[in-house]
């Protein structure tokens, strides 16, 4: 703790509470990525690449440029350098960080069977092949979309009345579409390609849309 912070705690003239400005977004996109803990290293490597401009640029320049410019059109008289800088600015303003947690779970690794069927098939000593315990790494991203309502924080009970949704913002579908595409291009593709051999990879999308995305191994 520095001297200025310490002084705020010890002085008798300190403020009773910190002053806050609230920024309330009506629209948000959330992604939760589920991976076995054994692949956490791949997760972190791919995630941390989003913090570095050179990694982002390298990834963007491997994308089909016609597709890229369809998803994010160029502006009039915009040079290539300015175009990529604008995308990097979007990434910088959007991908600020992530949270990762470990979740313990159990799942059934076969079709539904009775206890008798399982014990008969395994000689009574290998139920672990039917019920599997696994620790999962869950990575969460929260992306605000569009504009926000700004207000002075108060402890009054009318806070939610003051930020009611009748402000009139349109749902920023275009902004959300760009966020989804950048997230898929910069992160999802690289992690799915890097992790080899997993039966399934799950990604839960919520907020403006509620969808479950599953990458399942093609056994054909």
PDB file of C-alpha atoms in Angstrom:
ATOM      1  CA  UNK A   1       0.000   0.000   0.000  1.00  0.00           C
ATOM      2  CA  UNK A   2       1.402   3.414  -0.963  1.00  0.00           C
ATOM      3  CA  UNK A   3       1.407   6.475   1.346  1.00  0.00           C
ATOM      4  CA  UNK A   4      -1.618   8.093  -0.292  1.00  0.00           C
ATOM      5  CA  UNK A   5      -3.737   4.981   0.187  1.00  0.00           C
ATOM      6  CA  UNK A   6      -2.500   4.533   3.761  1.00  0.00           C
ATOM      7  CA  UNK A   7      -3.287   8.154   4.571  1.00  0.00           C
ATOM      8  CA  UNK A   8      -6.892   7.692   3.489  1.00  0.00           C
ATOM      9  CA  UNK A   9      -7.273   4.943   6.064  1.00  0.00           C
ATOM     10  CA  UNK A  10      -5.611   6.659   9.021  1.00  0.00           C
ATOM     11  CA  UNK A  11      -6.837  10.233   8.649  1.00  0.00           C
ATOM     12  CA  UNK A  12      -9.861  11.314  10.669  1.00  0.00           C
ATOM     13  CA  UNK A  13     -11.144  13.366   7.737  1.00  0.00           C
ATOM     14  CA  UNK A  14     -11.493  10.519   5.270  1.00  0.00           C
ATOM     15  CA  UNK A  15     -14.604  10.084   3.149  1.00  0.00           C
ATOM     16  CA  UNK A  16     -17.323   7.815   4.472  1.00  0.00           C
ATOM     17  CA  UNK A  17     -17.641   6.067   1.102  1.00  0.00           C
ATOM     18  CA  UNK A  18     -15.913   6.063  -2.259  1.00  0.00           C
ATOM     19  CA  UNK A  19     -17.520   8.044  -5.054  1.00  0.00           C
ATOM     20  CA  UNK A  20     -18.539   5.841  -7.976  1.00  0.00           C
ATOM     21  CA  UNK A  21     -19.958   6.456 -11.417  1.00  0.00           C
ATOM     22  CA  UNK A  22     -22.118   3.558 -12.605  1.00  0.00           C
ATOM     23  CA  UNK A  23     -22.153   2.426 -16.224  1.00  0.00           C
ATOM     24  CA  UNK A  24     -25.065   0.126 -16.997  1.00  0.00           C
ATOM     25  CA  UNK A  25     -25.213  -1.870 -20.232  1.00  0.00           C
ATOM     26  CA  UNK A  26     -28.555  -3.179 -21.448  1.00  0.00           C
ATOM     27  CA  UNK A  27     -26.871  -5.678 -23.760  1.00  0.00           C
ATOM     28  CA  UNK A  28     -24.090  -8.131 -23.050  1.00  0.00           C
ATOM     29  CA  UNK A  29     -22.558 -11.256 -24.592  1.00  0.00           C
ATOM     30  CA  UNK A  30     -21.152 -13.960 -22.303  1.00  0.00           C
ATOM     31  CA  UNK A  31     -19.073 -16.965 -23.297  1.00  0.00           C
ATOM     32  CA  UNK A  32     -18.134 -19.863 -21.006  1.00  0.00           C
ATOM     33  CA  UNK A  33     -15.621 -22.310 -22.434  1.00  0.00           C
ATOM     34  CA  UNK A  34     -15.456 -25.801 -20.850  1.00  0.00           C
ATOM     35  CA  UNK A  35     -12.284 -27.847 -21.189  1.00  0.00           C
ATOM     36  CA  UNK A  36     -10.751 -30.765 -19.240  1.00  0.00           C
ATOM     37  CA  UNK A  37      -8.171 -29.478 -16.785  1.00  0.00           C
ATOM     38  CA  UNK A  38      -5.444 -31.404 -18.595  1.00  0.00           C
ATOM     39  CA  UNK A  39      -5.754 -28.843 -21.401  1.00  0.00           C
ATOM     40  CA  UNK A  40      -5.558 -25.755 -19.185  1.00  0.00           C
ATOM     41  CA  UNK A  41      -2.099 -24.966 -20.523  1.00  0.00           C
ATOM     42  CA  UNK A  42      -3.448 -24.739 -24.075  1.00  0.00           C
ATOM     43  CA  UNK A  43      -6.274 -22.554 -22.810  1.00  0.00           C
ATOM     44  CA  UNK A  44      -3.974 -20.081 -21.110  1.00  0.00           C
ATOM     45  CA  UNK A  45      -1.590 -19.926 -24.076  1.00  0.00           C
ATOM     46  CA  UNK A  46      -4.411 -19.117 -26.482  1.00  0.00           C
ATOM     47  CA  UNK A  47      -6.025 -16.684 -24.068  1.00  0.00           C
ATOM     48  CA  UNK A  48      -2.839 -14.815 -23.277  1.00  0.00           C
ATOM     49  CA  UNK A  49      -2.193 -14.302 -26.992  1.00  0.00           C
ATOM     50  CA  UNK A  50      -5.145 -11.893 -26.968  1.00  0.00           C
ATOM     51  CA  UNK A  51      -3.128  -9.566 -24.732  1.00  0.00           C
ATOM     52  CA  UNK A  52      -0.418  -8.986 -27.354  1.00  0.00           C
ATOM     53  CA  UNK A  53      -0.881  -6.913 -30.494  1.00  0.00           C
ATOM     54  CA  UNK A  54       1.610  -8.893 -32.583  1.00  0.00           C
ATOM     55  CA  UNK A  55      -0.273 -12.141 -31.875  1.00  0.00           C
ATOM     56  CA  UNK A  56      -3.600 -10.547 -32.776  1.00  0.00           C
ATOM     57  CA  UNK A  57      -2.208  -9.104 -36.020  1.00  0.00           C
ATOM     58  CA  UNK A  58      -0.655 -12.428 -37.004  1.00  0.00           C
ATOM     59  CA  UNK A  59      -3.962 -14.192 -36.482  1.00  0.00           C
ATOM     60  CA  UNK A  60      -5.935 -11.548 -38.390  1.00  0.00           C
ATOM     61  CA  UNK A  61      -3.561 -11.686 -41.353  1.00  0.00           C
ATOM     62  CA  UNK A  62      -3.977 -15.456 -41.668  1.00  0.00           C
ATOM     63  CA  UNK A  63      -7.715 -14.992 -42.172  1.00  0.00           C
ATOM     64  CA  UNK A  64      -9.046 -14.809 -45.727  1.00  0.00           C
ATOM     65  CA  UNK A  65      -8.867 -11.053 -46.272  1.00  0.00           C
ATOM     66  CA  UNK A  66     -12.059 -10.993 -48.317  1.00  0.00           C
ATOM     67  CA  UNK A  67     -13.944 -12.594 -45.429  1.00  0.00           C
ATOM     68  CA  UNK A  68     -12.289 -10.238 -42.948  1.00  0.00           C
ATOM     69  CA  UNK A  69     -13.333  -7.166 -44.913  1.00  0.00           C
ATOM     70  CA  UNK A  70     -16.849  -8.533 -45.290  1.00  0.00           C
ATOM     71  CA  UNK A  71     -17.168  -8.937 -41.528  1.00  0.00           C
ATOM     72  CA  UNK A  72     -15.422  -5.645 -40.755  1.00  0.00           C
ATOM     73  CA  UNK A  73     -15.679  -3.375 -43.827  1.00  0.00           C
ATOM     74  CA  UNK A  74     -12.960  -0.866 -44.585  1.00  0.00           C
ATOM     75  CA  UNK A  75     -13.705   2.836 -44.325  1.00  0.00           C
ATOM     76  CA  UNK A  76     -13.316   5.328 -47.149  1.00  0.00           C
ATOM     77  CA  UNK A  77      -9.657   6.113 -47.977  1.00  0.00           C
ATOM     78  CA  UNK A  78      -8.494   3.876 -45.104  1.00  0.00           C
ATOM     79  CA  UNK A  79      -5.014   2.398 -45.517  1.00  0.00           C
ATOM     80  CA  UNK A  80      -4.253  -1.221 -44.600  1.00  0.00           C
ATOM     81  CA  UNK A  81      -2.271  -0.088 -41.562  1.00  0.00           C
ATOM     82  CA  UNK A  82      -5.149   2.092 -40.358  1.00  0.00           C
ATOM     83  CA  UNK A  83      -7.620  -0.712 -41.018  1.00  0.00           C
ATOM     84  CA  UNK A  84      -5.730  -3.234 -38.908  1.00  0.00           C
ATOM     85  CA  UNK A  85      -5.125  -0.611 -36.231  1.00  0.00           C
ATOM     86  CA  UNK A  86      -8.887  -0.012 -36.029  1.00  0.00           C
ATOM     87  CA  UNK A  87      -9.485  -3.732 -35.546  1.00  0.00           C
ATOM     88  CA  UNK A  88      -6.749  -3.877 -32.899  1.00  0.00           C
ATOM     89  CA  UNK A  89      -8.409  -0.952 -31.129  1.00  0.00           C
ATOM     90  CA  UNK A  90     -11.674  -2.909 -31.149  1.00  0.00           C
ATOM     91  CA  UNK A  91      -9.919  -5.954 -29.706  1.00  0.00           C
ATOM     92  CA  UNK A  92      -8.215  -3.766 -27.094  1.00  0.00           C
ATOM     93  CA  UNK A  93     -11.517  -2.230 -26.021  1.00  0.00           C
ATOM     94  CA  UNK A  94     -13.353  -5.555 -26.059  1.00  0.00           C
ATOM     95  CA  UNK A  95     -10.994  -8.271 -24.776  1.00  0.00           C
ATOM     96  CA  UNK A  96      -9.805  -6.850 -21.485  1.00  0.00           C
ATOM     97  CA  UNK A  97      -9.355 -10.113 -19.636  1.00  0.00           C
ATOM     98  CA  UNK A  98     -10.926 -13.379 -18.565  1.00  0.00           C
ATOM     99  CA  UNK A  99     -11.656 -15.390 -15.443  1.00  0.00           C
ATOM    100  CA  UNK A 100     -10.878 -19.073 -15.072  1.00  0.00           C
ATOM    101  CA  UNK A 101     -12.188 -21.489 -12.454  1.00  0.00           C
ATOM    102  CA  UNK A 102     -11.910 -25.193 -11.749  1.00  0.00           C
ATOM    103  CA  UNK A 103     -15.114 -27.207 -11.395  1.00  0.00           C
ATOM    104  CA  UNK A 104     -15.260 -30.777 -10.124  1.00  0.00           C
ATOM    105  CA  UNK A 105     -17.853 -32.949 -11.828  1.00  0.00           C
ATOM    106  CA  UNK A 106     -18.961 -36.467 -12.627  1.00  0.00           C
ATOM    107  CA  UNK A 107     -20.437 -37.781 -15.842  1.00  0.00           C
ATOM    108  CA  UNK A 108     -21.795 -41.024 -17.250  1.00  0.00           C
ATOM    109  CA  UNK A 109     -19.514 -42.499 -19.914  1.00  0.00           C
ATOM    110  CA  UNK A 110     -21.974 -44.993 -21.402  1.00  0.00           C
ATOM    111  CA  UNK A 111     -25.672 -45.462 -22.128  1.00  0.00           C
ATOM    112  CA  UNK A 112     -27.948 -45.615 -19.092  1.00  0.00           C
ATOM    113  CA  UNK A 113     -27.552 -48.977 -17.341  1.00  0.00           C
ATOM    114  CA  UNK A 114     -28.709 -50.618 -14.143  1.00  0.00           C
ATOM    115  CA  UNK A 115     -26.325 -51.322 -11.271  1.00  0.00           C
ATOM    116  CA  UNK A 116     -26.696 -55.044 -11.967  1.00  0.00           C
ATOM    117  CA  UNK A 117     -25.681 -54.592 -15.616  1.00  0.00           C
ATOM    118  CA  UNK A 118     -22.595 -52.612 -14.630  1.00  0.00           C
ATOM    119  CA  UNK A 119     -21.444 -55.021 -11.922  1.00  0.00           C
ATOM    120  CA  UNK A 120     -22.033 -58.024 -14.169  1.00  0.00           C
ATOM    121  CA  UNK A 121     -20.048 -56.506 -17.022  1.00  0.00           C
ATOM    122  CA  UNK A 122     -17.138 -55.385 -14.840  1.00  0.00           C
ATOM    123  CA  UNK A 123     -17.008 -58.262 -12.351  1.00  0.00           C
ATOM    124  CA  UNK A 124     -18.136 -55.824  -9.689  1.00  0.00           C
ATOM    125  CA  UNK A 125     -14.932 -53.857  -9.410  1.00  0.00           C
ATOM    126  CA  UNK A 126     -14.758 -51.317 -12.208  1.00  0.00           C
ATOM    127  CA  UNK A 127     -17.683 -48.920 -11.897  1.00  0.00           C
ATOM    128  CA  UNK A 128     -15.198 -46.111 -12.633  1.00  0.00           C
ATOM    129  CA  UNK A 129     -15.489 -46.965 -16.317  1.00  0.00           C
ATOM    130  CA  UNK A 130     -19.182 -46.019 -16.136  1.00  0.00           C
ATOM    131  CA  UNK A 131     -19.018 -43.005 -13.820  1.00  0.00           C
ATOM    132  CA  UNK A 132     -16.047 -40.752 -14.496  1.00  0.00           C
ATOM    133  CA  UNK A 133     -14.838 -37.960 -12.210  1.00  0.00           C
ATOM    134  CA  UNK A 134     -13.225 -35.044 -13.988  1.00  0.00           C
ATOM    135  CA  UNK A 135     -12.066 -31.542 -13.115  1.00  0.00           C
ATOM    136  CA  UNK A 136     -13.033 -28.993 -15.744  1.00  0.00           C
ATOM    137  CA  UNK A 137     -11.497 -25.601 -16.467  1.00  0.00           C
ATOM    138  CA  UNK A 138     -14.227 -23.032 -17.106  1.00  0.00           C
ATOM    139  CA  UNK A 139     -13.165 -19.791 -18.780  1.00  0.00           C
ATOM    140  CA  UNK A 140     -15.641 -16.910 -18.700  1.00  0.00           C
ATOM    141  CA  UNK A 141     -15.726 -13.817 -20.910  1.00  0.00           C
ATOM    142  CA  UNK A 142     -18.117 -10.889 -20.482  1.00  0.00           C
ATOM    143  CA  UNK A 143     -18.477  -8.461 -23.396  1.00  0.00           C
ATOM    144  CA  UNK A 144     -20.673  -5.351 -23.011  1.00  0.00           C
ATOM    145  CA  UNK A 145     -22.314  -4.318 -26.282  1.00  0.00           C
ATOM    146  CA  UNK A 146     -23.374  -0.909 -27.465  1.00  0.00           C
ATOM    147  CA  UNK A 147     -23.844   2.181 -25.325  1.00  0.00           C
ATOM    148  CA  UNK A 148     -24.328   2.404 -21.583  1.00  0.00           C
ATOM    149  CA  UNK A 149     -26.347   4.489 -19.138  1.00  0.00           C
ATOM    150  CA  UNK A 150     -24.092   6.538 -16.869  1.00  0.00           C
ATOM    151  CA  UNK A 151     -25.269   7.756 -13.480  1.00  0.00           C
ATOM    152  CA  UNK A 152     -23.942   8.813 -10.104  1.00  0.00           C
ATOM    153  CA  UNK A 153     -23.912   5.951  -7.639  1.00  0.00           C
ATOM    154  CA  UNK A 154     -26.169   6.396  -4.630  1.00  0.00           C
ATOM    155  CA  UNK A 155     -27.321   4.043  -1.920  1.00  0.00           C
ATOM    156  CA  UNK A 156     -30.959   4.917  -2.511  1.00  0.00           C
ATOM    157  CA  UNK A 157     -33.494   2.190  -3.216  1.00  0.00           C
ATOM    158  CA  UNK A 158     -34.550   3.713  -6.550  1.00  0.00           C
ATOM    159  CA  UNK A 159     -31.315   2.743  -8.335  1.00  0.00           C
ATOM    160  CA  UNK A 160     -32.977   0.296 -10.723  1.00  0.00           C
ATOM    161  CA  UNK A 161     -35.786   2.741 -11.401  1.00  0.00           C
ATOM    162  CA  UNK A 162     -33.205   5.340 -12.421  1.00  0.00           C
ATOM    163  CA  UNK A 163     -31.632   2.978 -14.965  1.00  0.00           C
ATOM    164  CA  UNK A 164     -34.832   1.462 -16.314  1.00  0.00           C
ATOM    165  CA  UNK A 165     -34.668   0.125 -19.855  1.00  0.00           C
ATOM    166  CA  UNK A 166     -36.981   2.752 -21.326  1.00  0.00           C
ATOM    167  CA  UNK A 167     -33.976   4.890 -22.247  1.00  0.00           C
ATOM    168  CA  UNK A 168     -34.491   3.823 -25.849  1.00  0.00           C
ATOM    169  CA  UNK A 169     -31.244   2.157 -26.893  1.00  0.00           C
ATOM    170  CA  UNK A 170     -31.518  -0.133 -29.890  1.00  0.00           C
ATOM    171  CA  UNK A 171     -30.107  -3.634 -29.440  1.00  0.00           C
ATOM    172  CA  UNK A 172     -26.591  -3.384 -30.918  1.00  0.00           C
ATOM    173  CA  UNK A 173     -26.739  -6.551 -32.993  1.00  0.00           C
ATOM    174  CA  UNK A 174     -23.964  -5.348 -35.297  1.00  0.00           C
ATOM    175  CA  UNK A 175     -21.567  -4.814 -32.385  1.00  0.00           C
ATOM    176  CA  UNK A 176     -22.427  -8.223 -30.935  1.00  0.00           C
ATOM    177  CA  UNK A 177     -21.878  -9.890 -34.317  1.00  0.00           C
ATOM    178  CA  UNK A 178     -18.381  -8.392 -34.589  1.00  0.00           C
ATOM    179  CA  UNK A 179     -17.558  -9.483 -31.029  1.00  0.00           C
ATOM    180  CA  UNK A 180     -18.710 -13.050 -31.738  1.00  0.00           C
ATOM    181  CA  UNK A 181     -16.726 -13.229 -34.969  1.00  0.00           C
ATOM    182  CA  UNK A 182     -13.535 -11.824 -33.443  1.00  0.00           C
ATOM    183  CA  UNK A 183     -13.848 -14.146 -30.451  1.00  0.00           C
ATOM    184  CA  UNK A 184     -14.294 -17.172 -32.693  1.00  0.00           C
ATOM    185  CA  UNK A 185     -11.489 -16.159 -35.053  1.00  0.00           C
ATOM    186  CA  UNK A 186      -8.917 -15.129 -32.449  1.00  0.00           C
ATOM    187  CA  UNK A 187      -9.612 -17.665 -29.724  1.00  0.00           C
ATOM    188  CA  UNK A 188     -12.021 -20.513 -30.445  1.00  0.00           C
ATOM    189  CA  UNK A 189     -10.455 -21.683 -33.697  1.00  0.00           C
ATOM    190  CA  UNK A 190      -6.948 -21.699 -32.278  1.00  0.00           C
ATOM    191  CA  UNK A 191      -7.854 -23.625 -29.116  1.00  0.00           C
ATOM    192  CA  UNK A 192      -9.943 -26.231 -30.954  1.00  0.00           C
ATOM    193  CA  UNK A 193      -7.072 -26.761 -33.399  1.00  0.00           C
ATOM    194  CA  UNK A 194      -4.464 -26.924 -30.629  1.00  0.00           C
ATOM    195  CA  UNK A 195      -6.308 -29.429 -28.447  1.00  0.00           C
ATOM    196  CA  UNK A 196      -6.308 -32.830 -30.066  1.00  0.00           C
ATOM    197  CA  UNK A 197      -8.131 -35.952 -28.941  1.00  0.00           C
ATOM    198  CA  UNK A 198     -10.939 -34.560 -26.771  1.00  0.00           C
ATOM    199  CA  UNK A 199     -14.291 -36.232 -27.386  1.00  0.00           C
ATOM    200  CA  UNK A 200     -16.212 -32.990 -26.904  1.00  0.00           C
ATOM    201  CA  UNK A 201     -15.543 -29.305 -26.289  1.00  0.00           C
ATOM    202  CA  UNK A 202     -18.392 -27.142 -25.005  1.00  0.00           C
ATOM    203  CA  UNK A 203     -18.948 -23.405 -25.189  1.00  0.00           C
ATOM    204  CA  UNK A 204     -22.002 -21.788 -23.597  1.00  0.00           C
ATOM    205  CA  UNK A 205     -23.187 -18.458 -25.002  1.00  0.00           C
ATOM    206  CA  UNK A 206     -25.651 -16.331 -23.051  1.00  0.00           C
ATOM    207  CA  UNK A 207     -26.845 -12.767 -22.804  1.00  0.00           C
ATOM    208  CA  UNK A 208     -28.249 -11.447 -26.068  1.00  0.00           C
ATOM    209  CA  UNK A 209     -28.472 -15.047 -27.315  1.00  0.00           C
ATOM    210  CA  UNK A 210     -28.653 -18.282 -25.353  1.00  0.00           C
ATOM    211  CA  UNK A 211     -26.913 -21.075 -27.239  1.00  0.00           C
ATOM    212  CA  UNK A 212     -24.734 -24.091 -26.549  1.00  0.00           C
ATOM    213  CA  UNK A 213     -21.928 -24.812 -29.042  1.00  0.00           C
ATOM    214  CA  UNK A 214     -20.465 -28.342 -29.012  1.00  0.00           C
ATOM    215  CA  UNK A 215     -17.429 -29.542 -30.955  1.00  0.00           C
ATOM    216  CA  UNK A 216     -17.726 -33.335 -31.108  1.00  0.00           C
ATOM    217  CA  UNK A 217     -15.077 -35.656 -32.481  1.00  0.00           C
ATOM    218  CA  UNK A 218     -15.953 -37.059 -35.885  1.00  0.00           C
ATOM    219  CA  UNK A 219     -15.434 -40.815 -35.585  1.00  0.00           C
ATOM    220  CA  UNK A 220     -16.026 -41.529 -39.277  1.00  0.00           C
TER     221      UNK A 220
END
